[in-house]
Amino acid sequence: AQSVDQPDAHVTLSEGASLELRCSYSYSAAPYLFWYVQYPGQSLQFLLKYITGDTVVKGTKGFEAEFRKSNSSFNLKKSPAHWSDSAKYFCALEGLLFGGSNYKLTFGKGTLLTVTP
Amino acid sequence: GGIITQTPKFLIGQEGQKLTLKCQQNFNHDTMYWYRQDSGKGLRLIYYSITENDLQKGDLSEGYDASREKKSSFSLTVTSAQKNEMAVFLCASSIETGGVYYAEQFFGPGTRLTVL
């Protein structure tokens, strides 16, 4: 079984501050991890992914994420935050489906980020 | 680049009705997906298809049928709409990469379903 937990349903911070959105996962093998963003009224957009190698991965829009195997986390970071970063962020894990040969993406419930000007 | 289109944008149905949602992509991607997004929850996989005429069930397939008659299109049918049901259905596609699906997914704008 695989699961993703985003413990913070809502995060609010001021423009210029550093943001860190938390994500933890549970999976028995090497994980493939993703972050997606959903701006108000829009669909999901890919931000970045971790497959293997460097534990800090950089994505679009100035975001980066750090994979930590020791505590099964993949936190998203950006500094400084901008009001336009206000959106819902989803962490996702791609893992083997039902022990077979097909992979599937399991999403967390998302974190709604509000950046105040 | 490419685009995913979903029709209709808004779908209002009656309890017990059979409703069909359509998705088209011009990325020439092999794999297509249907997800359901409920308020306060993550996305849940309903069906996916790794090639034309292939169908694979996700976690939430009960109450739904799917059809992939062409590489570029993927349809989802709600077999019997449930009263007061409200959700957004998202279609996505991705390229297959050597049999391991760690390619990012591209999402359509969604179909918002309301059942009266």
mmCIF file of C-alpha atoms in Angstrom:
data_model
loop_
_atom_site.group_PDB
_atom_site.id
_atom_site.type_symbol
_atom_site.label_atom_id
_atom_site.label_comp_id
_atom_site.label_asym_id
_atom_site.label_seq_id
_atom_site.Cartn_x
_atom_site.Cartn_y
_atom_site.Cartn_z
ATOM 1 C CA ALA A 1 0.000 0.000 0.000
ATOM 2 C CA GLN A 2 1.089 3.562 -0.571
ATOM 3 C CA SER A 3 -0.063 6.799 0.984
ATOM 4 C CA VAL A 4 0.764 10.491 1.062
ATOM 5 C CA ASP A 5 0.115 12.819 3.963
ATOM 6 C CA GLN A 6 0.036 16.594 3.790
ATOM 7 C CA PRO A 7 -0.572 17.492 7.423
ATOM 8 C CA ASP A 8 -1.332 21.188 6.881
ATOM 9 C CA ALA A 9 -4.660 21.814 5.192
ATOM 10 C CA HIS A 10 -4.032 25.560 5.125
ATOM 11 C CA VAL A 11 -0.865 27.674 5.414
ATOM 12 C CA THR A 12 -0.857 31.457 5.546
ATOM 13 C CA LEU A 13 2.233 33.625 5.361
ATOM 14 C CA SER A 14 3.314 37.102 4.380
ATOM 15 C CA GLU A 15 4.890 37.996 1.079
ATOM 16 C CA GLY A 16 8.670 37.851 1.353
ATOM 17 C CA ALA A 17 8.666 35.096 3.929
ATOM 18 C CA SER A 18 10.039 31.614 3.261
ATOM 19 C CA LEU A 19 7.535 28.910 2.570
ATOM 20 C CA GLU A 20 7.813 25.223 3.321
ATOM 21 C CA LEU A 21 4.921 22.868 2.651
ATOM 22 C CA ARG A 22 5.164 19.486 4.303
ATOM 23 C CA CYS A 23 4.668 16.112 2.682
ATOM 24 C CA SER A 24 5.328 12.656 4.065
ATOM 25 C CA TYR A 25 4.800 9.347 2.345
ATOM 26 C CA SER A 26 4.542 5.671 3.039
ATOM 27 C CA TYR A 27 5.819 3.215 0.451
ATOM 28 C CA SER A 28 7.841 0.029 0.705
ATOM 29 C CA ALA A 29 10.111 0.626 -2.292
ATOM 30 C CA ALA A 30 11.999 3.557 -3.800
ATOM 31 C CA PRO A 31 9.460 6.323 -4.333
ATOM 32 C CA TYR A 32 8.913 8.637 -7.257
ATOM 33 C CA LEU A 33 7.626 11.898 -5.766
ATOM 34 C CA PHE A 34 5.905 14.867 -7.360
ATOM 35 C CA TRP A 35 4.529 18.259 -6.506
ATOM 36 C CA TYR A 36 1.635 19.769 -8.455
ATOM 37 C CA VAL A 37 0.011 23.182 -8.045
ATOM 38 C CA GLN A 38 -3.582 24.222 -8.661
ATOM 39 C CA TYR A 39 -4.167 27.958 -9.010
ATOM 40 C CA PRO A 40 -7.680 29.272 -8.318
ATOM 41 C CA GLY A 41 -10.032 28.304 -11.107
ATOM 42 C CA GLN A 42 -7.369 26.308 -12.931
ATOM 43 C CA SER A 43 -6.367 22.699 -13.249
ATOM 44 C CA LEU A 44 -3.278 21.043 -11.851
ATOM 45 C CA GLN A 45 0.169 21.900 -13.171
ATOM 46 C CA PHE A 46 3.374 19.966 -12.655
ATOM 47 C CA LEU A 47 5.994 21.709 -10.482
ATOM 48 C CA LEU A 48 8.798 19.210 -9.915
ATOM 49 C CA LYS A 49 9.644 15.579 -9.324
ATOM 50 C CA TYR A 50 12.175 13.389 -7.559
ATOM 51 C CA ILE A 51 13.178 10.160 -9.257
ATOM 52 C CA THR A 52 16.691 9.422 -8.058
ATOM 53 C CA GLY A 53 20.018 11.150 -7.488
ATOM 54 C CA ASP A 54 20.290 14.617 -5.948
ATOM 55 C CA THR A 55 17.965 14.901 -2.989
ATOM 56 C CA VAL A 56 17.216 18.554 -3.702
ATOM 57 C CA VAL A 57 15.272 19.006 -6.918
ATOM 58 C CA LYS A 58 14.448 22.295 -8.550
ATOM 59 C CA GLY A 59 11.283 22.967 -10.460
ATOM 60 C CA THR A 60 9.374 25.692 -12.180
ATOM 61 C CA LYS A 61 8.425 29.062 -10.688
ATOM 62 C CA GLY A 62 11.414 29.075 -8.289
ATOM 63 C CA PHE A 63 10.293 26.094 -6.233
ATOM 64 C CA GLU A 64 12.500 23.325 -4.932
ATOM 65 C CA ALA A 65 11.891 20.236 -2.830
ATOM 66 C CA GLU A 66 14.095 18.104 -0.631
ATOM 67 C CA PHE A 67 13.761 14.334 -0.464
ATOM 68 C CA ARG A 68 14.646 12.890 2.932
ATOM 69 C CA LYS A 69 14.596 9.124 3.046
ATOM 70 C CA SER A 70 15.343 9.120 6.779
ATOM 71 C CA ASN A 71 11.936 10.526 7.634
ATOM 72 C CA SER A 72 10.052 9.759 4.399
ATOM 73 C CA SER A 73 9.474 13.386 3.544
ATOM 74 C CA PHE A 74 9.443 15.515 0.419
ATOM 75 C CA ASN A 75 8.888 19.115 1.507
ATOM 76 C CA LEU A 76 8.354 21.940 -0.956
ATOM 77 C CA LYS A 77 10.234 25.200 -0.452
ATOM 78 C CA LYS A 78 10.483 28.660 -1.903
ATOM 79 C CA SER A 79 12.065 31.868 -0.724
ATOM 80 C CA PRO A 80 10.832 34.497 -0.888
ATOM 81 C CA ALA A 81 7.154 33.753 -1.347
ATOM 82 C CA HIS A 82 5.070 35.985 -3.597
ATOM 83 C CA TRP A 83 1.347 36.692 -3.437
ATOM 84 C CA SER A 84 1.003 34.959 -6.818
ATOM 85 C CA ASP A 85 2.103 31.703 -5.153
ATOM 86 C CA SER A 86 -1.311 31.526 -3.470
ATOM 87 C CA ALA A 87 -2.740 28.228 -4.657
ATOM 88 C CA LYS A 88 -3.416 24.659 -3.600
ATOM 89 C CA TYR A 89 -0.380 22.390 -3.637
ATOM 90 C CA PHE A 90 -0.542 18.634 -3.990
ATOM 91 C CA CYS A 91 2.176 16.154 -3.186
ATOM 92 C CA ALA A 92 1.996 12.826 -5.011
ATOM 93 C CA LEU A 93 3.728 9.476 -4.960
ATOM 94 C CA GLU A 94 4.001 7.146 -7.925
ATOM 95 C CA GLY A 95 4.174 3.537 -6.903
ATOM 96 C CA LEU A 96 3.453 0.036 -8.113
ATOM 97 C CA LEU A 97 -0.251 -0.644 -8.303
ATOM 98 C CA PHE A 98 -1.511 -3.664 -6.418
ATOM 99 C CA GLY A 99 1.845 -5.451 -6.723
ATOM 100 C CA GLY A 100 1.431 -5.706 -10.466
ATOM 101 C CA SER A 101 3.288 -4.087 -13.311
ATOM 102 C CA ASN A 102 1.390 -0.806 -13.545
ATOM 103 C CA TYR A 103 2.209 2.304 -11.571
ATOM 104 C CA LYS A 104 -0.258 4.834 -10.250
ATOM 105 C CA LEU A 105 -0.098 8.284 -8.723
ATOM 106 C CA THR A 106 -1.420 8.671 -5.175
ATOM 107 C CA PHE A 107 -2.163 12.251 -4.170
ATOM 108 C CA GLY A 108 -2.207 13.889 -0.785
ATOM 109 C CA LYS A 109 -5.241 15.993 0.180
ATOM 110 C CA GLY A 110 -3.412 19.192 -0.660
ATOM 111 C CA THR A 111 -2.306 22.307 1.213
ATOM 112 C CA LEU A 112 -4.002 25.594 0.480
ATOM 113 C CA LEU A 113 -1.358 28.321 0.574
ATOM 114 C CA THR A 114 -2.348 31.936 1.083
ATOM 115 C CA VAL A 115 0.366 34.566 0.721
ATOM 116 C CA THR A 116 -0.733 37.976 1.937
ATOM 117 C CA PRO A 117 0.749 41.088 0.307
ATOM 118 C CA GLY B 1 3.256 21.673 -26.490
ATOM 119 C CA GLY B 2 -0.227 20.345 -26.411
ATOM 120 C CA ILE B 3 -3.566 20.682 -24.768
ATOM 121 C CA ILE B 4 -6.199 18.591 -23.046
ATOM 122 C CA THR B 5 -9.824 19.531 -23.582
ATOM 123 C CA GLN B 6 -12.714 18.247 -21.515
ATOM 124 C CA THR B 7 -16.366 18.466 -22.405
ATOM 125 C CA PRO B 8 -18.684 19.560 -21.044
ATOM 126 C CA LYS B 9 -17.255 22.098 -18.620
ATOM 127 C CA PHE B 10 -20.364 21.879 -16.422
ATOM 128 C CA LEU B 11 -22.674 18.876 -16.228
ATOM 129 C CA ILE B 12 -25.953 18.858 -14.356
ATOM 130 C CA GLY B 13 -27.771 15.573 -14.065
ATOM 131 C CA GLN B 14 -30.669 13.904 -12.336
ATOM 132 C CA GLU B 15 -30.433 11.076 -9.844
ATOM 133 C CA GLY B 16 -30.087 7.725 -11.612
ATOM 134 C CA GLN B 17 -29.101 9.285 -14.911
ATOM 135 C CA LYS B 18 -26.266 7.955 -17.046
ATOM 136 C CA LEU B 19 -23.796 10.744 -17.774
ATOM 137 C CA THR B 20 -20.795 10.810 -20.111
ATOM 138 C CA LEU B 21 -17.715 12.981 -19.849
ATOM 139 C CA LYS B 22 -15.240 13.328 -22.708
ATOM 140 C CA CYS B 23 -11.545 14.103 -22.871
ATOM 141 C CA GLN B 24 -9.277 14.798 -25.842
ATOM 142 C CA GLN B 25 -5.491 15.286 -25.879
ATOM 143 C CA ASN B 26 -3.168 16.288 -28.697
ATOM 144 C CA PHE B 27 0.117 15.516 -26.922
ATOM 145 C CA ASN B 28 0.189 12.102 -28.610
ATOM 146 C CA HIS B 29 0.543 10.628 -25.111
ATOM 147 C CA ASP B 30 0.090 6.920 -24.547
ATOM 148 C CA THR B 31 -1.465 6.970 -21.098
ATOM 149 C CA MET B 32 -4.640 8.734 -20.061
ATOM 150 C CA TYR B 33 -6.340 8.992 -16.676
ATOM 151 C CA TRP B 34 -9.603 9.991 -15.057
ATOM 152 C CA TYR B 35 -9.538 11.403 -11.535
ATOM 153 C CA ARG B 36 -12.245 12.615 -9.223
ATOM 154 C CA GLN B 37 -11.565 15.670 -7.057
ATOM 155 C CA ASP B 38 -13.836 16.262 -4.081
ATOM 156 C CA SER B 39 -13.625 19.318 -1.890
ATOM 157 C CA GLY B 40 -11.115 18.771 0.920
ATOM 158 C CA LYS B 41 -9.796 15.564 -0.551
ATOM 159 C CA GLY B 42 -6.979 14.685 -2.885
ATOM 160 C CA LEU B 43 -7.439 13.348 -6.358
ATOM 161 C CA ARG B 44 -8.635 9.772 -6.584
ATOM 162 C CA LEU B 45 -7.982 7.618 -9.627
ATOM 163 C CA ILE B 46 -11.078 6.224 -11.311
ATOM 164 C CA TYR B 47 -9.741 4.629 -14.487
ATOM 165 C CA TYR B 48 -6.631 4.794 -16.587
ATOM 166 C CA SER B 49 -5.584 3.488 -19.978
ATOM 167 C CA ILE B 50 -2.051 2.790 -21.150
ATOM 168 C CA THR B 51 -2.949 2.498 -24.825
ATOM 169 C CA GLU B 52 -5.893 2.491 -27.220
ATOM 170 C CA ASN B 53 -8.584 -0.019 -26.169
ATOM 171 C CA ASP B 54 -6.852 -0.682 -22.846
ATOM 172 C CA LEU B 55 -8.695 -0.012 -19.576
ATOM 173 C CA GLN B 56 -7.400 -0.340 -16.015
ATOM 174 C CA LYS B 57 -9.415 0.219 -12.857
ATOM 175 C CA GLY B 58 -8.281 2.650 -10.216
ATOM 176 C CA ASP B 59 -9.339 2.937 -6.590
ATOM 177 C CA LEU B 60 -12.727 4.457 -7.368
ATOM 178 C CA SER B 61 -13.964 2.560 -10.419
ATOM 179 C CA GLU B 62 -17.236 1.311 -8.940
ATOM 180 C CA GLY B 63 -20.115 3.244 -10.468
ATOM 181 C CA TYR B 64 -18.123 4.241 -13.534
ATOM 182 C CA ASP B 65 -17.299 2.892 -16.988
ATOM 183 C CA ALA B 66 -14.593 4.124 -19.326
ATOM 184 C CA SER B 67 -13.798 3.881 -23.004
ATOM 185 C CA ARG B 68 -10.582 4.484 -24.993
ATOM 186 C CA GLU B 69 -11.420 3.952 -28.658
ATOM 187 C CA LYS B 70 -8.702 6.255 -29.981
ATOM 188 C CA LYS B 71 -5.272 7.177 -28.655
ATOM 189 C CA SER B 72 -6.312 10.812 -28.380
ATOM 190 C CA SER B 73 -9.603 10.378 -26.526
ATOM 191 C CA PHE B 74 -10.800 8.887 -23.258
ATOM 192 C CA SER B 75 -14.414 8.918 -22.092
ATOM 193 C CA LEU B 76 -15.868 8.353 -18.653
ATOM 194 C CA THR B 77 -19.456 7.350 -17.932
ATOM 195 C CA VAL B 78 -21.177 7.768 -14.596
ATOM 196 C CA THR B 79 -23.479 4.760 -14.757
ATOM 197 C CA SER B 80 -26.061 6.031 -12.258
ATOM 198 C CA ALA B 81 -25.669 9.528 -10.866
ATOM 199 C CA GLN B 82 -26.098 9.816 -7.091
ATOM 200 C CA LYS B 83 -28.370 12.508 -5.651
ATOM 201 C CA ASN B 84 -26.543 15.561 -4.249
ATOM 202 C CA GLU B 85 -23.283 14.392 -5.762
ATOM 203 C CA MET B 86 -20.872 17.216 -6.529
ATOM 204 C CA ALA B 87 -17.344 16.745 -7.770
ATOM 205 C CA VAL B 88 -14.831 17.808 -10.378
ATOM 206 C CA PHE B 89 -13.600 15.181 -12.800
ATOM 207 C CA LEU B 90 -10.114 15.695 -14.139
ATOM 208 C CA CYS B 91 -8.640 14.039 -17.191
ATOM 209 C CA ALA B 92 -4.870 13.728 -17.505
ATOM 210 C CA SER B 93 -2.319 12.224 -19.867
ATOM 211 C CA SER B 94 1.333 11.264 -19.732
ATOM 212 C CA ILE B 95 3.966 9.778 -21.956
ATOM 213 C CA GLU B 96 5.039 6.244 -21.213
ATOM 214 C CA THR B 97 8.709 6.108 -20.356
ATOM 215 C CA GLY B 98 10.248 2.687 -20.758
ATOM 216 C CA GLY B 99 7.420 0.937 -18.937
ATOM 217 C CA VAL B 100 7.955 2.940 -15.765
ATOM 218 C CA TYR B 101 5.444 5.673 -15.322
ATOM 219 C CA TYR B 102 7.364 8.470 -13.621
ATOM 220 C CA ALA B 103 6.608 10.979 -16.309
ATOM 221 C CA GLU B 104 4.630 13.995 -15.178
ATOM 222 C CA GLN B 105 0.963 14.121 -15.950
ATOM 223 C CA PHE B 106 -0.748 16.940 -17.829
ATOM 224 C CA PHE B 107 -4.236 17.814 -16.673
ATOM 225 C CA GLY B 108 -7.315 19.130 -18.408
ATOM 226 C CA PRO B 109 -9.489 21.957 -17.032
ATOM 227 C CA GLY B 110 -12.053 19.594 -15.518
ATOM 228 C CA THR B 111 -15.762 18.861 -15.708
ATOM 229 C CA ARG B 112 -17.813 20.005 -12.739
ATOM 230 C CA LEU B 113 -20.657 17.592 -12.006
ATOM 231 C CA THR B 114 -23.775 18.466 -10.024
ATOM 232 C CA VAL B 115 -26.546 15.944 -9.466
ATOM 233 C CA LEU B 116 -29.944 17.283 -8.461
#
